[in-house]
mmCIF file of C-alpha atoms and ligand atoms in Angstrom:
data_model
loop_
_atom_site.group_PDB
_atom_site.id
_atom_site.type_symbol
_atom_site.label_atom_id
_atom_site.label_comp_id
_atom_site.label_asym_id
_atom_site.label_seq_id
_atom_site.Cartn_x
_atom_site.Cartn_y
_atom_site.Cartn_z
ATOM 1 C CA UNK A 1139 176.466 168.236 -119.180
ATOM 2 C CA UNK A 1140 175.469 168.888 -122.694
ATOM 3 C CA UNK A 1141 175.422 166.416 -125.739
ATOM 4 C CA UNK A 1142 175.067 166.467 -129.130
ATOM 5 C CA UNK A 1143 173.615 163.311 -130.825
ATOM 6 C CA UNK A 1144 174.920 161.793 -134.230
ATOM 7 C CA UNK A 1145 172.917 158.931 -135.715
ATOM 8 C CA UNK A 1146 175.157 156.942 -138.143
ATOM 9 C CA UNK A 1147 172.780 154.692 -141.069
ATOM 10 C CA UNK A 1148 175.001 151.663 -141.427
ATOM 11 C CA UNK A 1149 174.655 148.061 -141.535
ATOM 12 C CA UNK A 1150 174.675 145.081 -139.023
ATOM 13 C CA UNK A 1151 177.693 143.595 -140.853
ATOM 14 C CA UNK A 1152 179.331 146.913 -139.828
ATOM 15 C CA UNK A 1153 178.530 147.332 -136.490
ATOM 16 C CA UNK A 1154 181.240 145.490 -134.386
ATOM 17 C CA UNK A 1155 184.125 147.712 -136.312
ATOM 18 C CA UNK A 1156 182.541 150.291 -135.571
ATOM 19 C CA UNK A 1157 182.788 149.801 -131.487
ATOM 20 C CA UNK A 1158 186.008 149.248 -131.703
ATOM 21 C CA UNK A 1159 186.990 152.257 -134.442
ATOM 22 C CA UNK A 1160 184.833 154.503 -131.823
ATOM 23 C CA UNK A 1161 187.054 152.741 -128.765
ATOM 24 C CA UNK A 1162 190.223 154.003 -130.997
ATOM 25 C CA UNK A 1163 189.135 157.636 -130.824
ATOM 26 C CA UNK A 1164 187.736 158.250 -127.511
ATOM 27 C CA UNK A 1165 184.389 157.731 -128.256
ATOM 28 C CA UNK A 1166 182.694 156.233 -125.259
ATOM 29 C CA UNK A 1167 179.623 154.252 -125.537
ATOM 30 C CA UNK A 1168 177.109 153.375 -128.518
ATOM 31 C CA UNK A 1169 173.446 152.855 -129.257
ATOM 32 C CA UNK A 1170 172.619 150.218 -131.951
ATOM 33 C CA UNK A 1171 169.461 150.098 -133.043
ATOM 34 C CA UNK A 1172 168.598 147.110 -135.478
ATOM 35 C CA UNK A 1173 166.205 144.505 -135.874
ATOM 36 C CA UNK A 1174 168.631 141.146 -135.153
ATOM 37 C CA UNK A 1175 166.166 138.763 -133.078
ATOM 38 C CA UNK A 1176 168.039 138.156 -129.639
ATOM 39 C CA UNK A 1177 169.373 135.070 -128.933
ATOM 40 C CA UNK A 1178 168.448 132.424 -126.000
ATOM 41 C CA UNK A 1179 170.745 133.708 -123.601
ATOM 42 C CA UNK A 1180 170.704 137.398 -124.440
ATOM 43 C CA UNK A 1181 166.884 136.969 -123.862
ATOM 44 C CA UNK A 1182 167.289 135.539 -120.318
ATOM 45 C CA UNK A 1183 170.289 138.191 -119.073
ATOM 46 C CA UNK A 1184 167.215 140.730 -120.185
ATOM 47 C CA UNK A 1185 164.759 141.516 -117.348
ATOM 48 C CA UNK A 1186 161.836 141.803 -119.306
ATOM 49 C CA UNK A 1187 159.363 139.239 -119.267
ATOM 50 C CA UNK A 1188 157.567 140.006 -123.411
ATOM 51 C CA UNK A 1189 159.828 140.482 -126.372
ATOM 52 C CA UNK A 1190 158.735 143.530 -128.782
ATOM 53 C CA UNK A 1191 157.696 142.287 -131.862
ATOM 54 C CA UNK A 1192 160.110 143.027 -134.590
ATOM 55 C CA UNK A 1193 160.194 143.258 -138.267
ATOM 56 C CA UNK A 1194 162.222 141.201 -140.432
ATOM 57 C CA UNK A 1195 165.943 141.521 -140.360
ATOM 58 C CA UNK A 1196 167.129 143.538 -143.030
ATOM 59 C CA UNK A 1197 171.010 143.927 -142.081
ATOM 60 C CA UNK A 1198 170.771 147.370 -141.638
ATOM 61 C CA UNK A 1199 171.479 149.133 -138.372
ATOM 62 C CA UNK A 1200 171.790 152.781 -137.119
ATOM 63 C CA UNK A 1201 174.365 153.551 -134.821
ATOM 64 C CA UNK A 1202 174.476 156.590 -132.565
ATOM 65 C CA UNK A 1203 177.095 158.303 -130.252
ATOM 66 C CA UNK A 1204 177.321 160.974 -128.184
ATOM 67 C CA UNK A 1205 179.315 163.825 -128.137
ATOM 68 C CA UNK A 1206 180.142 166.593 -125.629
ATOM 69 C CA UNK A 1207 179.256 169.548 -126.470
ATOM 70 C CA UNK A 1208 182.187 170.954 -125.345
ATOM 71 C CA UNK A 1209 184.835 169.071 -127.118
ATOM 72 C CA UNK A 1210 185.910 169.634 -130.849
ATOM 73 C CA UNK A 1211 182.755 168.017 -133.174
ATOM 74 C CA UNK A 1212 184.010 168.716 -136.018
ATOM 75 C CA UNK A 1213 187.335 166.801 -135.224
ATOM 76 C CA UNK A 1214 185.776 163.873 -133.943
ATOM 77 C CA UNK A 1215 183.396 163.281 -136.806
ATOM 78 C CA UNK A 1216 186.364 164.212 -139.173
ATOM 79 C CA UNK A 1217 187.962 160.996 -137.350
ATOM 80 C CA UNK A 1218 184.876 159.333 -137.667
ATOM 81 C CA UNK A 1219 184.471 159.833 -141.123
ATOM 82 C CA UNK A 1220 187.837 158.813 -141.680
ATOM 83 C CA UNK A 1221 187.415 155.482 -139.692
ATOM 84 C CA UNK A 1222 184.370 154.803 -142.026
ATOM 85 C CA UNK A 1223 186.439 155.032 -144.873
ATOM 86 C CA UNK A 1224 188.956 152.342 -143.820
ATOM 87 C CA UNK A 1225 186.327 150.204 -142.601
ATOM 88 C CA UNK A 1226 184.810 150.375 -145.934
ATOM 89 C CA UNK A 1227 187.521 148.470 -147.478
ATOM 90 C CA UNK A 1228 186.183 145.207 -146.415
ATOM 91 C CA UNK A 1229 182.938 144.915 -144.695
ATOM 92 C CA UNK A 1230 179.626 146.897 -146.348
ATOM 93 C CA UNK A 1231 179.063 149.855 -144.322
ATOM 94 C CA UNK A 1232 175.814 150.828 -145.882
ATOM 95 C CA UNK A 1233 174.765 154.998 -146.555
ATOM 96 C CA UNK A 1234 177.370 155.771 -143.694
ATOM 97 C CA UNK A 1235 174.794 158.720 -143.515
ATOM 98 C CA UNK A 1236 175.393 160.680 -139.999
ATOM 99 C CA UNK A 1237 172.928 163.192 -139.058
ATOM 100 C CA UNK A 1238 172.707 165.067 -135.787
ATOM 101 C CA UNK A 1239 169.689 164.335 -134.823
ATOM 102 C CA UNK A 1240 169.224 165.976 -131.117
ATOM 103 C CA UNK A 1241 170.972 168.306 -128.662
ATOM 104 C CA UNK A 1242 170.311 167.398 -125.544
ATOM 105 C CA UNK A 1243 170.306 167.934 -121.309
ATOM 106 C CA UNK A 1244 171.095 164.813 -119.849
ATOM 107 C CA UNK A 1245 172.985 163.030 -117.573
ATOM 108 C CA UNK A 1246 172.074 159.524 -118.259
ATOM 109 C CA UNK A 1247 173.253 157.979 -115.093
ATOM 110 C CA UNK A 1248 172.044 160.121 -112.417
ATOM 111 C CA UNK A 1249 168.925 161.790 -113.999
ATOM 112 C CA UNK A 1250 166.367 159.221 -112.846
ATOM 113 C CA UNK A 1251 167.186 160.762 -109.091
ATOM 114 C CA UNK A 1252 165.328 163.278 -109.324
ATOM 115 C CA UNK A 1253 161.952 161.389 -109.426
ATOM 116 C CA UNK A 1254 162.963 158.921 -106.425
ATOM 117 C CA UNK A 1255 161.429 160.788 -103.596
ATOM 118 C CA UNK A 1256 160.646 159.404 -99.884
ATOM 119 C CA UNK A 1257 157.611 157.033 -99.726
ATOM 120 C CA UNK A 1258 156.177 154.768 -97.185
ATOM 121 C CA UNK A 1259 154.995 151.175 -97.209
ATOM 122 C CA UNK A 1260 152.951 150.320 -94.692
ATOM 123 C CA UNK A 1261 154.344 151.597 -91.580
ATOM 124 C CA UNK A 1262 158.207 151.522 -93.280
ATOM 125 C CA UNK A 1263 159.434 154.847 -94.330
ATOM 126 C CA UNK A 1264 161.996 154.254 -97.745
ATOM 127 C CA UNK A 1265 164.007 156.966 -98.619
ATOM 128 C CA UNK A 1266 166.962 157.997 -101.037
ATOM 129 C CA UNK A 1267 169.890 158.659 -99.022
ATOM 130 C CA UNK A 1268 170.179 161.542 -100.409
ATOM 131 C CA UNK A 1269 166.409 162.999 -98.658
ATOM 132 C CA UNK A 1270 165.582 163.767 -95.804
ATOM 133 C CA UNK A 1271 163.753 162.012 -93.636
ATOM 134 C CA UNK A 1272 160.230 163.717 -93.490
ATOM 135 C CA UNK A 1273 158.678 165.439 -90.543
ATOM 136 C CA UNK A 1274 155.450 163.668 -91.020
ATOM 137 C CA UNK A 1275 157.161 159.830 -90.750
ATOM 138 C CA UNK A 1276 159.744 160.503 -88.088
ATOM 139 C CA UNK A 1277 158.248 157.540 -86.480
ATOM 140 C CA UNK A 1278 158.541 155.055 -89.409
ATOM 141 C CA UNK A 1279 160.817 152.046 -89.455
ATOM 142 C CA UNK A 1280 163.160 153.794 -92.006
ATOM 143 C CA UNK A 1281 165.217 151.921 -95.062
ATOM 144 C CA UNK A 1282 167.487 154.132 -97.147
ATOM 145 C CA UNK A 1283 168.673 153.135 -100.656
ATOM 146 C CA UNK A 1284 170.692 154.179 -103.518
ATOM 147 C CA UNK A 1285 170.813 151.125 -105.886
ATOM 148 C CA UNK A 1286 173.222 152.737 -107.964
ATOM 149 C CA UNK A 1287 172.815 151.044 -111.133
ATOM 150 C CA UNK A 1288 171.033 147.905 -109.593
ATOM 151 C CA UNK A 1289 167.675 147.382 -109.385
ATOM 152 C CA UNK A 1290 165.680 147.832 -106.021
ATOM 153 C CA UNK A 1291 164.615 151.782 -105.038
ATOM 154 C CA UNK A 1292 161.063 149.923 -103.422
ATOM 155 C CA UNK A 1293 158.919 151.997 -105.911
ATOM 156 C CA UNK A 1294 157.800 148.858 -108.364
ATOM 157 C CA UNK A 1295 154.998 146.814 -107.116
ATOM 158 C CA UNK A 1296 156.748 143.486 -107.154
ATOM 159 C CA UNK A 1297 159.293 145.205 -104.530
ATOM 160 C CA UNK A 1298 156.561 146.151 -102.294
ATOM 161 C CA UNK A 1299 154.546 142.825 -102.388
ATOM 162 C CA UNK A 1300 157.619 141.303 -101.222
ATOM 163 C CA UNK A 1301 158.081 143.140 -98.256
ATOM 164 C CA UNK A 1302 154.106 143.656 -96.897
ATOM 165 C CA UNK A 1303 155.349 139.360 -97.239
ATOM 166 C CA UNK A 1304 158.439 140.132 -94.795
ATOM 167 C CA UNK A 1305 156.575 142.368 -92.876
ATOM 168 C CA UNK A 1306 154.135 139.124 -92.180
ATOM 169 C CA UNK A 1307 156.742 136.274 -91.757
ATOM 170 C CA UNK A 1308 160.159 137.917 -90.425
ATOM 171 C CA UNK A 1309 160.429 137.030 -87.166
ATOM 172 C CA UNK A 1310 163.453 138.150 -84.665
ATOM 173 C CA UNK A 1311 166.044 136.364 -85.472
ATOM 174 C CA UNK A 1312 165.081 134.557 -88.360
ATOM 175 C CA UNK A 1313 167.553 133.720 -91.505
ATOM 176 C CA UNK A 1314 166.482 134.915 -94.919
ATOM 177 C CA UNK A 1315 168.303 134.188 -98.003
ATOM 178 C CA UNK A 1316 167.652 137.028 -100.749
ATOM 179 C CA UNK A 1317 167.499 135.904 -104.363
ATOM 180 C CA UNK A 1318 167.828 138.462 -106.787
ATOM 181 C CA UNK A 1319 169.042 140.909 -104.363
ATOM 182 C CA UNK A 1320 169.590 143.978 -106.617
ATOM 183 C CA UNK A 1321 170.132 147.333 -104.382
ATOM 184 C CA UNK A 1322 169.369 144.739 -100.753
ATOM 185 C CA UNK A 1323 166.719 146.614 -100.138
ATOM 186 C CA UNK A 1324 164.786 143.432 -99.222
ATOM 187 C CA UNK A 1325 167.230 141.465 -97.414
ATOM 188 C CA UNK A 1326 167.632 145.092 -95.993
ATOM 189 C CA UNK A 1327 164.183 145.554 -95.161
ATOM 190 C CA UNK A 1328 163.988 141.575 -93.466
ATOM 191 C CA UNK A 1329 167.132 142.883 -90.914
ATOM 192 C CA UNK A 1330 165.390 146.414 -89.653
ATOM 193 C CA UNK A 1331 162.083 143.880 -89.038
ATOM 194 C CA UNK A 1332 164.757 141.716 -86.879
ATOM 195 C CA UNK A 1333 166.218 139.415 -89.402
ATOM 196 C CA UNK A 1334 169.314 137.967 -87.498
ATOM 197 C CA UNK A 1335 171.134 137.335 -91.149
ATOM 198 C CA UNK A 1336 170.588 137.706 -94.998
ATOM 199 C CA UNK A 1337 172.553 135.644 -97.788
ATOM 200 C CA UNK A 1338 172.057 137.236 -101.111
ATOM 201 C CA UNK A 1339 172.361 136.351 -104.665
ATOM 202 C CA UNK A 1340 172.352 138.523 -108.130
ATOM 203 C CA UNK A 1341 173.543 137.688 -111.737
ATOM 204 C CA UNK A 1342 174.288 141.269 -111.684
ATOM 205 C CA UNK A 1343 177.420 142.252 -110.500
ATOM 206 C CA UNK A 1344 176.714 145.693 -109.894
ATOM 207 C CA UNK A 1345 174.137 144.608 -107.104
ATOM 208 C CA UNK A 1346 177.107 143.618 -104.747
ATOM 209 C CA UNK A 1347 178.819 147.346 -104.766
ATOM 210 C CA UNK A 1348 174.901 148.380 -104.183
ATOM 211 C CA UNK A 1349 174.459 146.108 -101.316
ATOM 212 C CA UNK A 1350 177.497 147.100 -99.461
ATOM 213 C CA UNK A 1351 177.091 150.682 -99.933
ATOM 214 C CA UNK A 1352 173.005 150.295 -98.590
ATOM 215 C CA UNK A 1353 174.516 148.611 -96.008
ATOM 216 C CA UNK A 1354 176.910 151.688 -94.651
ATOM 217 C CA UNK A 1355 173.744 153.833 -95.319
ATOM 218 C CA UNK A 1356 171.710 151.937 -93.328
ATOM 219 C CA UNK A 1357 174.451 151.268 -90.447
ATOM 220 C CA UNK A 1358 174.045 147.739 -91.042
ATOM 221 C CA UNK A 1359 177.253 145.509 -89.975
ATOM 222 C CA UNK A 1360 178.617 143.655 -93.228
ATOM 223 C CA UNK A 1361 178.823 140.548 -91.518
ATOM 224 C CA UNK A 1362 174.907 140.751 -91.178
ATOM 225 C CA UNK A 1363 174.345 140.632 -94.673
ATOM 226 C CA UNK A 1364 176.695 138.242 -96.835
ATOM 227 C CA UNK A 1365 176.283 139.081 -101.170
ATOM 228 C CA UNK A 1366 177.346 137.335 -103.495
ATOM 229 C CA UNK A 1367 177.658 137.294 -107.899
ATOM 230 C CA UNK A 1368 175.687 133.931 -108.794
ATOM 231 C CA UNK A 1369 172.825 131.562 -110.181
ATOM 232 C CA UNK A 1370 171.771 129.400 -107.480
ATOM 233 C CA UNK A 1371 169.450 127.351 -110.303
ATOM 234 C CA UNK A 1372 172.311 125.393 -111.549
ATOM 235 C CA UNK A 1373 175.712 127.071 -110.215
ATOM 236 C CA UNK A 1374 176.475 124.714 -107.448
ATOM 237 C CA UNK A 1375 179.060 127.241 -105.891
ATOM 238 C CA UNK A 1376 176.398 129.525 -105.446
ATOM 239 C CA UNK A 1377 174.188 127.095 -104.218
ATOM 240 C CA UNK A 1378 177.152 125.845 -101.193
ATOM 241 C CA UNK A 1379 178.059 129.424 -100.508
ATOM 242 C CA UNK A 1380 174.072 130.225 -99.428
ATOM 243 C CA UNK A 1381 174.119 126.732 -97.398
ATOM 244 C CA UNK A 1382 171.435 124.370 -97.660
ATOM 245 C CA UNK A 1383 167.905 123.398 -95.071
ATOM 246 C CA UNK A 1384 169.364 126.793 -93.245
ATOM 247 C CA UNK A 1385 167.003 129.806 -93.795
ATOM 248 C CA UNK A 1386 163.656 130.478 -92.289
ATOM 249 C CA UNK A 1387 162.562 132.935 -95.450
ATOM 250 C CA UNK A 1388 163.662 132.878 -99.026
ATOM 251 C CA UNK A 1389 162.294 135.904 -100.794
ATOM 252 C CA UNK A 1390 162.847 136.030 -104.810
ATOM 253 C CA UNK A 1391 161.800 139.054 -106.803
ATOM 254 C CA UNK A 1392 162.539 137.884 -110.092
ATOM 255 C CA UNK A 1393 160.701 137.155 -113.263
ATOM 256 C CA UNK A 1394 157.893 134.480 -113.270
ATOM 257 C CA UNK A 1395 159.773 132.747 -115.696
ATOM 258 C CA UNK A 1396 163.332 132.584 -113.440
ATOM 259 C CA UNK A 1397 160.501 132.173 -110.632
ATOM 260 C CA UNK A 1398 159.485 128.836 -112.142
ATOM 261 C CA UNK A 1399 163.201 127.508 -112.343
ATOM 262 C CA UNK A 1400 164.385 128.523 -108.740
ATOM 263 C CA UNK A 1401 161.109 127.554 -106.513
ATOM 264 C CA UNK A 1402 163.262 124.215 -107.749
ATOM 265 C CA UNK A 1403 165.970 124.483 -105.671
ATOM 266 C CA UNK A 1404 164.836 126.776 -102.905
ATOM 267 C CA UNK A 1405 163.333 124.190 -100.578
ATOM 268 C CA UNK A 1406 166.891 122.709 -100.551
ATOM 269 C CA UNK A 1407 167.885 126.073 -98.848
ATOM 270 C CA UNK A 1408 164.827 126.414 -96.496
ATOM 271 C CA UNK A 1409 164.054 125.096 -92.860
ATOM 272 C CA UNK A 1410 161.077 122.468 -92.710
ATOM 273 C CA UNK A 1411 158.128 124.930 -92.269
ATOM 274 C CA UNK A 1412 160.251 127.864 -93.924
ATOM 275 C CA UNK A 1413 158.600 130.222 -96.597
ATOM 276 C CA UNK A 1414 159.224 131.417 -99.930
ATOM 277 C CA UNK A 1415 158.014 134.607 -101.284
ATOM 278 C CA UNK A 1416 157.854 134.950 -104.878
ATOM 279 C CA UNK A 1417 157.204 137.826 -106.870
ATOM 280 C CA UNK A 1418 158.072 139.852 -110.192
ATOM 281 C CA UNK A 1419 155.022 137.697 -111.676
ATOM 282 C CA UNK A 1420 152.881 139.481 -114.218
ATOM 283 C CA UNK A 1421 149.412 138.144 -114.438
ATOM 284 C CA UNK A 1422 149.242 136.368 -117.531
ATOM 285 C CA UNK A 1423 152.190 134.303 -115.967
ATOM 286 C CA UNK A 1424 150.192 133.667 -112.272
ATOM 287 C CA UNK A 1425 148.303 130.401 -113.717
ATOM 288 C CA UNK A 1426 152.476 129.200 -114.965
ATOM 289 C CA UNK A 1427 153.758 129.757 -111.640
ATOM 290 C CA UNK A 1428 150.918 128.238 -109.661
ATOM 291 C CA UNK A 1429 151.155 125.266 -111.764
ATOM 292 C CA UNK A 1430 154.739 125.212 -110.789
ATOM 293 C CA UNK A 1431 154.407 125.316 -107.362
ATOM 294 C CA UNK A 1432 151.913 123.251 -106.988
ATOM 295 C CA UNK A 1433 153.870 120.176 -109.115
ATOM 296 C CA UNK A 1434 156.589 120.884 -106.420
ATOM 297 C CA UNK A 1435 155.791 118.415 -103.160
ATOM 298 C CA UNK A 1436 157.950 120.284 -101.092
ATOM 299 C CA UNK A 1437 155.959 123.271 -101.291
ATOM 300 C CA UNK A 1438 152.264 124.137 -100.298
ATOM 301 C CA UNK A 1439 150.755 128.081 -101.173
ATOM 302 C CA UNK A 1440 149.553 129.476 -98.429
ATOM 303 C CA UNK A 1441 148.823 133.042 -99.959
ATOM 304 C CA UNK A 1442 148.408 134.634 -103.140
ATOM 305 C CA UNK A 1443 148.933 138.452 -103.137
ATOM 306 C CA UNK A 1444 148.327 141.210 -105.815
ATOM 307 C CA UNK A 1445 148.856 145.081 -106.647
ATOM 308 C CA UNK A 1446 148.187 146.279 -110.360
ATOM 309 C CA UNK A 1447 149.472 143.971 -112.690
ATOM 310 C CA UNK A 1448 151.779 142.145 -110.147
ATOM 311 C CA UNK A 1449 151.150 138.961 -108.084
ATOM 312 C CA UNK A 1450 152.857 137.620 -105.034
ATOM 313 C CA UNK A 1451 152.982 134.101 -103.991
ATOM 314 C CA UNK A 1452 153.748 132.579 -100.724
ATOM 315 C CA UNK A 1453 154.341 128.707 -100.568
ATOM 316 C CA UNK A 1454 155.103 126.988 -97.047
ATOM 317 C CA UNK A 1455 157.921 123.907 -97.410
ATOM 318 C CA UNK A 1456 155.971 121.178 -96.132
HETATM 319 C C1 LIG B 273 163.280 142.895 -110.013
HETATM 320 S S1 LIG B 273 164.954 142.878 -109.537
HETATM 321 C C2 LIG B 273 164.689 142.762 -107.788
HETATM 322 C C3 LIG B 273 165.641 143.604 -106.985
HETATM 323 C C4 LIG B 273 165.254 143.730 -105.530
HETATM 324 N N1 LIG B 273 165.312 142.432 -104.856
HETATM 325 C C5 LIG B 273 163.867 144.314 -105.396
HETATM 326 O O1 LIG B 273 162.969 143.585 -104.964
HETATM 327 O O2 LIG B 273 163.650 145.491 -105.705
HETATM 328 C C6 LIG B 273 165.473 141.259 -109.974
HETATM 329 C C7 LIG B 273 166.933 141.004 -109.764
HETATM 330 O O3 LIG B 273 167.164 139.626 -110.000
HETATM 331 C C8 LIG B 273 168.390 139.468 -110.667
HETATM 332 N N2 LIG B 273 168.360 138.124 -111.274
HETATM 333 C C9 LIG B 273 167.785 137.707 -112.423
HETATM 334 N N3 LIG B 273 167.935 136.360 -112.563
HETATM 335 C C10 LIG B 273 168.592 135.925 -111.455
HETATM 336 C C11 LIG B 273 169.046 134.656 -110.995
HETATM 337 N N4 LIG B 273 168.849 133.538 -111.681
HETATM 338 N N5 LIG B 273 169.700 134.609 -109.812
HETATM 339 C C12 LIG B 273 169.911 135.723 -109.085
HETATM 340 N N6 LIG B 273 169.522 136.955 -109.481
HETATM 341 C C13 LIG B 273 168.863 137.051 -110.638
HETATM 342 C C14 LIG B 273 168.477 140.670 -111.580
HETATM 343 O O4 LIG B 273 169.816 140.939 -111.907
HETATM 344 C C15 LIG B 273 167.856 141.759 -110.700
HETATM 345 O O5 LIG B 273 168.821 142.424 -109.928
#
């Protein structure tokens, strides 16, 4: 589908009218671009681990929106433009300047598919379910995966780390509990290696569509693989639902940061002897998480694991 781009100069004071004067003519969706410093909690829904630095807050914003290129432009900027001018009345809308700024291909939600393409890991063969399998790796233990709009297609390092960790420690019929599931794909890869049953856990509530539908691709029984919406840090719901001194393997691929508040109340999930893998830790954060783990008693490292920038670590409860 084609659409046109329109980039509005405005001001932060302006920007919440303008959602919902956009929501009253069909416009879906908006871009705002300004230089507001996030708050606490918008930081920590984020997954990124460093914030951009960003210059001083000067209240004003640009706004863009999208347009198909097949509807009538010129009568939705004339309703635009019209919407301005009531807004104006009593909140500071700045230049109001709109420009079209691009004409573009795109089809936001899908587009990244083309560059997910069959790879292997070890002797596992991950594929879209939309590929084929390939001659060549026939014989691989095969995982397919669409996350959808979760995270989890096995490409990013921290993804793989995890699972050359599974591929070590899953043993036939062993319980794993899934933290930060995203797509499944590693409380999916811990069932093909002979996981008995996965719990899993995302803030995201996308992951849980994801999960079930990776499940049906991968004809895994839903009662194999249990997913629910929740923080186990400090959500004690979430923390009954996954069942406590129960799993063999917790595996969390999250930020070092979220790493550093959960490896608190994992070993109140694990078996005596069980093992949590941790991962999504960028480098300059290893010597934070070690620290961490080691001021937990419960836990001992037993490995430390790298690839590129990412590190991996594996901590026995004692
Ligand atoms: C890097 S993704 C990992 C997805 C998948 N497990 C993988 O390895 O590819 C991290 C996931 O953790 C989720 N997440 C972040 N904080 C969380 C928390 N406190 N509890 C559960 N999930 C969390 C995010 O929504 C995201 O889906």
């Amino acid at each position: 589908m084609k659409w046109k781009k329109f980039t509005l100069e405005t001001t932060t004071d302006a920007v919440d009218y303008l959602g919902s004067m956009f929501d009253d003519i069909g416009i879906e969706g908006m871009e705002i671009e300004d230089n507001v410093p996030l708050t606490e909690s918008e930081t920590k829904g984020m997954f990124i681990d460093i914030l951009p630095e960003l210059p001083p807050d000067d209240g004003t914003a640009r706004v863009s929106f999208y347009l198909d290129e097949d509807e009538d432009t010129e009568e939705k900027l004339k309703a635009v433009r019209e919407g301005l001018e009531e807004i104006r009345q009593f909140v500071n809308i700045g230049t109001a300047k709109i420009t079209e700024s691009e004409t573009d291909d795109k089809d936001w939600i899908n587009n990244w598919k083309q560059y997910f393409k069959p790879f292997t890991v070890d002797h596992i063969l991950i594929k879209p379910t939309w590929e084929e399998i390939p001659e060549e790796h026939k014989d691989k233990l095969l995982i397919q995966i669409d996350p959808g709009t979760a995270f989890g297609t096995g490409k990013h390092e921290t993804t793989q780390l995890c699972i050359r960790q599974l591929e070590k420690y899953v043993k036939p019929g062993v319980k794993v509990l899934d933290l930060g599931t995203g797509s499944g794909i590693l409380g999916i890869a811990a069932l093909k290696l002979g996981a008995e049953y996965v719990f899993g856990t995302d803030l995201d509530e996308n992951a849980i569509t994801a999960v079930h539908e990776n499940l049906a691709a991968n004809d895994i029984p839903e009662e194999k693989f249990g997913v629910i919406q929740g923080n186990i840090i400090d959500d004690k719901a979430t923390q009954d639902a996954a069942g406590y001194e129960c799993y063999d393997i917790v595996v969390a691929n999250i930020l070092a940061d979220i790493i550093i508040m959960i490896q608190k109340q994992v070993p109140f999930h694990l078996k005596k002897g069980g093992i949590f893998i941790s991962s999504g830790i960028i480098d300059m954060k290893e010597q934070a998480v070690r620290e961490a783990l080691e001021a937990n008693e419960a836990f001992e490292i037993i490995e430390v694991t790298r690839q590129g920038e990412w590190v991996s670590f594996t901590a026995r409860k004692k």
